Amino acid sequence: MGWQRTRTVLLHEGPFVSLCRDGVIRPDGSPDIYDHVVVDDGVRVVALDQHRCLALVEDDFYLQQRRVLHLPGGGTEGQDPRAAALRELEEETGAVAGELRLLGVIDPLPATTAARTHLFLATSLTPAAVSRDATEVGMTVQWRPIPAAIRAVREGAITEAGSVAALLLAEHVLRTMPPGGQAT
Amino acid sequence: MGWQRTRTVLLHEGPFVSLCRDGVIRPDGSPDIYDHVVVDDGVRVVALDQHRCLALVEDDFYLQQRRVLHLPGGGTEGQDPRAAALRELEEETGAVAGELRLLGVIDPLPATTAARTHLFLATSLTPAAVSRDATEVGMTVQWRPIPAAIRAVREGAITEAGSVAALLLAEHVLRTMPPGGQAT
């Protein structure tokens, strides 16, 4: 029968993070409480240029207290995930994608939040102006060949879950594509 | 200079999820607040038997309101990640691992929580008794060949971030291992 919800109480509502306490009936029939976090869905983009190099961005993360290397992306901010992916890519790297393919969707912390991260492969890139928002001050962009990005994942230089999953999925998709197949 | 913390207020302390509001100085020098979630670190395990099949478990997830297919694993519960990985593997599948190799560590939602997920490859398995806890009632185990598990990731049947990352990393490690190389 699975879990059943009996009520929801909003414990805290913040600008980016809210916390709810639900009354639940567990799958074994016993009553319980279940606290969960409400945050925005996310997007991450593997943006591949004509030299088969992809964009990585780096900026200061508060909770990790260090600069973090990751794929372009961020919160959907209420947009459709495809629109959010195109917006974040352009804001952070100045690239406009002509083609956008869904690589997959992951659940970053499914026992804690229902928020999902949507993973995309962007190709047919053309340059535009970078227009970072206030949270993206100090961000730098680099373009790396696919094998170098995969090596960065293997060596632990890229650890953000959406970036790790999108890079490994993109590598798998590109490697197993039929001869003459298009990435888009 | 990065971010600086000026104070921390515990907004809510729950059995599994706590919420903090920090006073911060942003990298651009402006003061702000930053809400973040404190949850247990996690572990996920690719457990590979002598037939090169790996264990997948399935159980009811509350927030997704469906059964979720994922790698054995869970919270560290204050243990060292290696010990937690061995415990969760044995509890959920009844397999005791003779060898345990770290595949990597990911940050599931680094802007929301500092919690990390530790990913392992377990080999040299021997059977033991399954001893699931109350949260694992209704869990089922299946052993699948590596390519079938990767296909499940590609097709969106496995979406939990730690499971996706660990499966793709394990596949990459096993595929690129030097001839005669050991997984452990």
PDB file of C-alpha atoms in Angstrom, chain A:
ATOM      1  CA  MET A   1       0.000   0.000   0.000  1.00  0.00           C
ATOM      2  CA  GLY A   2       2.990   2.332   0.451  1.00  0.00           C
ATOM      3  CA  TRP A   3       3.012   5.490   2.547  1.00  0.00           C
ATOM      4  CA  GLN A   4      -0.018   7.684   3.209  1.00  0.00           C
ATOM      5  CA  ARG A   5      -0.059  11.394   4.144  1.00  0.00           C
ATOM      6  CA  THR A   6      -2.477  12.418   6.878  1.00  0.00           C
ATOM      7  CA  ARG A   7      -1.533  16.114   7.242  1.00  0.00           C
ATOM      8  CA  THR A   8       1.183  18.688   6.406  1.00  0.00           C
ATOM      9  CA  VAL A   9       2.484  21.476   8.661  1.00  0.00           C
ATOM     10  CA  LEU A  10       4.836  24.139   7.304  1.00  0.00           C
ATOM     11  CA  LEU A  11       7.545  24.390   9.981  1.00  0.00           C
ATOM     12  CA  HIS A  12       9.603  27.087   8.240  1.00  0.00           C
ATOM     13  CA  GLU A  13       9.259  29.047   5.031  1.00  0.00           C
ATOM     14  CA  GLY A  14      12.454  30.666   3.753  1.00  0.00           C
ATOM     15  CA  PRO A  15      13.487  32.441   0.557  1.00  0.00           C
ATOM     16  CA  PHE A  16      15.112  29.284  -0.867  1.00  0.00           C
ATOM     17  CA  VAL A  17      14.495  26.462   1.625  1.00  0.00           C
ATOM     18  CA  SER A  18      11.267  25.470   3.354  1.00  0.00           C
ATOM     19  CA  LEU A  19      10.703  22.664   5.839  1.00  0.00           C
ATOM     20  CA  CYS A  20       7.499  20.643   6.216  1.00  0.00           C
ATOM     21  CA  ARG A  21       6.393  18.115   8.827  1.00  0.00           C
ATOM     22  CA  ASP A  22       3.896  15.593   7.463  1.00  0.00           C
ATOM     23  CA  GLY A  23       1.797  13.167   9.467  1.00  0.00           C
ATOM     24  CA  VAL A  24       2.098   9.793   7.713  1.00  0.00           C
ATOM     25  CA  ILE A  25       0.981   6.184   7.892  1.00  0.00           C
ATOM     26  CA  ARG A  26       4.036   4.031   7.223  1.00  0.00           C
ATOM     27  CA  PRO A  27       3.872   1.027   4.830  1.00  0.00           C
ATOM     28  CA  ASP A  28       3.663  -1.274   7.897  1.00  0.00           C
ATOM     29  CA  GLY A  29       0.526   0.607   9.051  1.00  0.00           C
ATOM     30  CA  SER A  30       2.086   2.552  11.937  1.00  0.00           C
ATOM     31  CA  PRO A  31       1.602   6.339  12.309  1.00  0.00           C
ATOM     32  CA  ASP A  32       4.673   8.579  12.245  1.00  0.00           C
ATOM     33  CA  ILE A  33       5.931  12.044  11.340  1.00  0.00           C
ATOM     34  CA  TYR A  34       8.096  12.771   8.277  1.00  0.00           C
ATOM     35  CA  ASP A  35      10.072  16.023   7.974  1.00  0.00           C
ATOM     36  CA  HIS A  36      11.039  17.036   4.449  1.00  0.00           C
ATOM     37  CA  VAL A  37      12.673  19.925   2.655  1.00  0.00           C
ATOM     38  CA  VAL A  38      11.132  21.952  -0.164  1.00  0.00           C
ATOM     39  CA  VAL A  39      13.677  23.491  -2.550  1.00  0.00           C
ATOM     40  CA  ASP A  40      13.624  24.415  -6.220  1.00  0.00           C
ATOM     41  CA  ASP A  41      14.205  21.745  -8.856  1.00  0.00           C
ATOM     42  CA  GLY A  42      17.591  22.061 -10.570  1.00  0.00           C
ATOM     43  CA  VAL A  43      19.145  21.769 -14.018  1.00  0.00           C
ATOM     44  CA  ARG A  44      22.682  20.885 -15.186  1.00  0.00           C
ATOM     45  CA  VAL A  45      23.928  21.170 -18.755  1.00  0.00           C
ATOM     46  CA  VAL A  46      26.725  19.425 -20.655  1.00  0.00           C
ATOM     47  CA  ALA A  47      27.334  22.085 -23.341  1.00  0.00           C
ATOM     48  CA  LEU A  48      29.483  20.653 -26.110  1.00  0.00           C
ATOM     49  CA  ASP A  49      31.165  22.911 -28.665  1.00  0.00           C
ATOM     50  CA  GLN A  50      32.363  22.046 -32.190  1.00  0.00           C
ATOM     51  CA  HIS A  51      35.743  20.921 -30.796  1.00  0.00           C
ATOM     52  CA  ARG A  52      33.972  18.448 -28.451  1.00  0.00           C
ATOM     53  CA  CYS A  53      34.966  20.576 -25.476  1.00  0.00           C
ATOM     54  CA  LEU A  54      32.410  21.197 -22.719  1.00  0.00           C
ATOM     55  CA  ALA A  55      31.842  24.130 -20.388  1.00  0.00           C
ATOM     56  CA  LEU A  56      32.717  23.877 -16.696  1.00  0.00           C
ATOM     57  CA  VAL A  57      32.153  26.754 -14.289  1.00  0.00           C
ATOM     58  CA  GLU A  58      33.748  27.368 -10.927  1.00  0.00           C
ATOM     59  CA  ASP A  59      32.558  29.561  -8.076  1.00  0.00           C
ATOM     60  CA  ASP A  60      32.602  29.943  -4.305  1.00  0.00           C
ATOM     61  CA  PHE A  61      30.166  27.666  -2.458  1.00  0.00           C
ATOM     62  CA  TYR A  62      29.247  28.683   1.057  1.00  0.00           C
ATOM     63  CA  LEU A  63      28.555  25.296   2.656  1.00  0.00           C
ATOM     64  CA  GLN A  64      31.705  23.689   1.229  1.00  0.00           C
ATOM     65  CA  GLN A  65      33.817  26.782   2.047  1.00  0.00           C
ATOM     66  CA  ARG A  66      35.749  26.417  -1.192  1.00  0.00           C
ATOM     67  CA  ARG A  67      35.509  26.983  -4.917  1.00  0.00           C
ATOM     68  CA  VAL A  68      33.423  24.248  -6.569  1.00  0.00           C
ATOM     69  CA  LEU A  69      33.848  23.077 -10.177  1.00  0.00           C
ATOM     70  CA  HIS A  70      30.553  22.075 -11.782  1.00  0.00           C
ATOM     71  CA  LEU A  71      28.476  22.130 -14.955  1.00  0.00           C
ATOM     72  CA  PRO A  72      26.492  25.258 -15.810  1.00  0.00           C
ATOM     73  CA  GLY A  73      23.070  25.123 -14.175  1.00  0.00           C
ATOM     74  CA  GLY A  74      21.060  26.130 -11.134  1.00  0.00           C
ATOM     75  CA  GLY A  75      17.476  26.344  -9.948  1.00  0.00           C
ATOM     76  CA  THR A  76      14.560  26.246 -12.370  1.00  0.00           C
ATOM     77  CA  GLU A  77      13.071  29.382 -10.718  1.00  0.00           C
ATOM     78  CA  GLY A  78       9.614  28.223 -11.735  1.00  0.00           C
ATOM     79  CA  GLN A  79      10.534  27.755 -15.395  1.00  0.00           C
ATOM     80  CA  ASP A  80      10.160  24.624 -17.468  1.00  0.00           C
ATOM     81  CA  PRO A  81      13.451  22.661 -17.023  1.00  0.00           C
ATOM     82  CA  ARG A  82      14.412  23.106 -20.710  1.00  0.00           C
ATOM     83  CA  ALA A  83      13.937  26.878 -20.521  1.00  0.00           C
ATOM     84  CA  ALA A  84      15.849  26.998 -17.226  1.00  0.00           C
ATOM     85  CA  ALA A  85      18.729  24.989 -18.727  1.00  0.00           C
ATOM     86  CA  LEU A  86      18.997  27.342 -21.715  1.00  0.00           C
ATOM     87  CA  ARG A  87      18.815  30.407 -19.423  1.00  0.00           C
ATOM     88  CA  GLU A  88      21.468  29.157 -16.966  1.00  0.00           C
ATOM     89  CA  LEU A  89      23.789  28.093 -19.790  1.00  0.00           C
ATOM     90  CA  GLU A  90      23.588  31.498 -21.431  1.00  0.00           C
ATOM     91  CA  GLU A  91      23.889  33.436 -18.144  1.00  0.00           C
ATOM     92  CA  GLU A  92      26.897  31.501 -16.934  1.00  0.00           C
ATOM     93  CA  THR A  93      28.867  30.808 -20.131  1.00  0.00           C
ATOM     94  CA  GLY A  94      27.504  33.160 -22.777  1.00  0.00           C
ATOM     95  CA  ALA A  95      26.609  30.211 -25.029  1.00  0.00           C
ATOM     96  CA  VAL A  96      23.224  29.838 -26.739  1.00  0.00           C
ATOM     97  CA  ALA A  97      22.334  26.216 -27.524  1.00  0.00           C
ATOM     98  CA  GLY A  98      20.675  25.381 -30.847  1.00  0.00           C
ATOM     99  CA  GLU A  99      19.907  21.842 -29.697  1.00  0.00           C
ATOM    100  CA  LEU A 100      19.039  20.546 -26.229  1.00  0.00           C
ATOM    101  CA  ARG A 101      18.625  16.844 -25.425  1.00  0.00           C
ATOM    102  CA  LEU A 102      17.421  15.435 -22.087  1.00  0.00           C
ATOM    103  CA  LEU A 103      20.035  13.048 -20.655  1.00  0.00           C
ATOM    104  CA  GLY A 104      17.987  12.083 -17.609  1.00  0.00           C
ATOM    105  CA  VAL A 105      16.469  13.236 -14.329  1.00  0.00           C
ATOM    106  CA  ILE A 106      17.908  12.418 -10.923  1.00  0.00           C
ATOM    107  CA  ASP A 107      16.640  12.600  -7.347  1.00  0.00           C
ATOM    108  CA  PRO A 108      19.522  14.168  -5.374  1.00  0.00           C
ATOM    109  CA  LEU A 109      18.266  13.285  -1.869  1.00  0.00           C
ATOM    110  CA  PRO A 110      14.983  11.402  -2.300  1.00  0.00           C
ATOM    111  CA  ALA A 111      14.476  10.623   1.402  1.00  0.00           C
ATOM    112  CA  THR A 112      14.877  14.332   2.305  1.00  0.00           C
ATOM    113  CA  THR A 113      13.349  16.264  -0.598  1.00  0.00           C
ATOM    114  CA  ALA A 114      11.162  15.618  -3.651  1.00  0.00           C
ATOM    115  CA  ALA A 115      13.280  18.138  -5.627  1.00  0.00           C
ATOM    116  CA  ARG A 116      14.713  16.720  -8.853  1.00  0.00           C
ATOM    117  CA  THR A 117      17.653  17.703 -11.076  1.00  0.00           C
ATOM    118  CA  HIS A 118      17.159  17.652 -14.859  1.00  0.00           C
ATOM    119  CA  LEU A 119      20.252  16.826 -16.928  1.00  0.00           C
ATOM    120  CA  PHE A 120      20.763  18.051 -20.504  1.00  0.00           C
ATOM    121  CA  LEU A 121      23.179  17.791 -23.414  1.00  0.00           C
ATOM    122  CA  ALA A 122      23.398  21.094 -25.324  1.00  0.00           C
ATOM    123  CA  THR A 123      24.962  21.328 -28.802  1.00  0.00           C
ATOM    124  CA  SER A 124      24.997  23.680 -31.819  1.00  0.00           C
ATOM    125  CA  LEU A 125      26.340  26.457 -29.591  1.00  0.00           C
ATOM    126  CA  THR A 126      26.644  30.089 -30.618  1.00  0.00           C
ATOM    127  CA  PRO A 127      28.183  32.849 -28.495  1.00  0.00           C
ATOM    128  CA  ALA A 128      26.152  35.520 -26.707  1.00  0.00           C
ATOM    129  CA  ALA A 129      26.815  37.911 -23.828  1.00  0.00           C
ATOM    130  CA  VAL A 130      27.423  36.560 -20.311  1.00  0.00           C
ATOM    131  CA  SER A 131      24.855  38.056 -17.902  1.00  0.00           C
ATOM    132  CA  ARG A 132      25.496  36.551 -14.486  1.00  0.00           C
ATOM    133  CA  ASP A 133      23.220  37.343 -11.556  1.00  0.00           C
ATOM    134  CA  ALA A 134      24.420  38.585  -8.162  1.00  0.00           C
ATOM    135  CA  THR A 135      24.946  35.021  -6.873  1.00  0.00           C
ATOM    136  CA  GLU A 136      27.345  34.290  -9.739  1.00  0.00           C
ATOM    137  CA  VAL A 137      29.941  37.026  -9.080  1.00  0.00           C
ATOM    138  CA  GLY A 138      33.429  35.516  -9.214  1.00  0.00           C
ATOM    139  CA  MET A 139      32.370  32.641 -11.462  1.00  0.00           C
ATOM    140  CA  THR A 140      34.935  31.520 -14.046  1.00  0.00           C
ATOM    141  CA  VAL A 141      34.347  29.379 -17.151  1.00  0.00           C
ATOM    142  CA  GLN A 142      36.651  26.854 -18.761  1.00  0.00           C
ATOM    143  CA  TRP A 143      36.156  24.595 -21.784  1.00  0.00           C
ATOM    144  CA  ARG A 144      37.614  21.082 -21.442  1.00  0.00           C
ATOM    145  CA  PRO A 145      37.692  18.018 -23.703  1.00  0.00           C
ATOM    146  CA  ILE A 146      35.237  15.292 -22.623  1.00  0.00           C
ATOM    147  CA  PRO A 147      37.987  12.863 -21.453  1.00  0.00           C
ATOM    148  CA  ALA A 148      39.505  15.586 -19.220  1.00  0.00           C
ATOM    149  CA  ALA A 149      36.109  16.271 -17.633  1.00  0.00           C
ATOM    150  CA  ILE A 150      35.543  12.557 -17.013  1.00  0.00           C
ATOM    151  CA  ARG A 151      39.027  12.362 -15.481  1.00  0.00           C
ATOM    152  CA  ALA A 152      38.081  15.266 -13.180  1.00  0.00           C
ATOM    153  CA  VAL A 153      35.038  13.241 -12.034  1.00  0.00           C
ATOM    154  CA  ARG A 154      37.120  10.099 -11.485  1.00  0.00           C
ATOM    155  CA  GLU A 155      39.741  12.074  -9.534  1.00  0.00           C
ATOM    156  CA  GLY A 156      37.172  13.802  -7.308  1.00  0.00           C
ATOM    157  CA  ALA A 157      37.660  17.316  -8.714  1.00  0.00           C
ATOM    158  CA  ILE A 158      33.956  17.380  -9.721  1.00  0.00           C
ATOM    159  CA  THR A 159      31.592  16.158  -6.980  1.00  0.00           C
ATOM    160  CA  GLU A 160      28.290  18.020  -7.446  1.00  0.00           C
ATOM    161  CA  ALA A 161      25.803  15.200  -8.033  1.00  0.00           C
ATOM    162  CA  GLY A 162      24.056  16.609 -11.101  1.00  0.00           C
ATOM    163  CA  SER A 163      27.386  17.380 -12.769  1.00  0.00           C
ATOM    164  CA  VAL A 164      28.794  13.915 -12.020  1.00  0.00           C
ATOM    165  CA  ALA A 165      25.669  12.167 -13.325  1.00  0.00           C
ATOM    166  CA  ALA A 166      25.309  14.378 -16.429  1.00  0.00           C
ATOM    167  CA  LEU A 167      28.981  14.045 -17.419  1.00  0.00           C
ATOM    168  CA  LEU A 168      29.017  10.253 -17.043  1.00  0.00           C
ATOM    169  CA  LEU A 169      25.655   9.922 -18.827  1.00  0.00           C
ATOM    170  CA  ALA A 170      26.793  12.176 -21.685  1.00  0.00           C
ATOM    171  CA  GLU A 171      30.011  10.203 -22.061  1.00  0.00           C
ATOM    172  CA  HIS A 172      27.997   6.965 -22.151  1.00  0.00           C
ATOM    173  CA  VAL A 173      25.471   8.339 -24.648  1.00  0.00           C
ATOM    174  CA  LEU A 174      28.188   9.714 -26.970  1.00  0.00           C
ATOM    175  CA  ARG A 175      30.270   6.511 -26.743  1.00  0.00           C
ATOM    176  CA  THR A 176      27.373   4.156 -27.471  1.00  0.00           C
ATOM    177  CA  MET A 177      25.715   6.263 -30.179  1.00  0.00           C
ATOM    178  CA  PRO A 178      25.262   4.346 -33.473  1.00  0.00           C
ATOM    179  CA  PRO A 179      27.727   5.327 -36.256  1.00  0.00           C
ATOM    180  CA  GLY A 180      26.550   8.527 -37.911  1.00  0.00           C
ATOM    181  CA  GLY A 181      24.169   9.159 -34.988  1.00  0.00           C
ATOM    182  CA  GLN A 182      23.522  12.713 -33.879  1.00  0.00           C
ATOM    183  CA  ALA A 183      23.962  13.838 -30.273  1.00  0.00           C
ATOM    184  CA  THR A 184      20.858  15.926 -30.582  1.00  0.00           C
TER     185      THR A 184
END
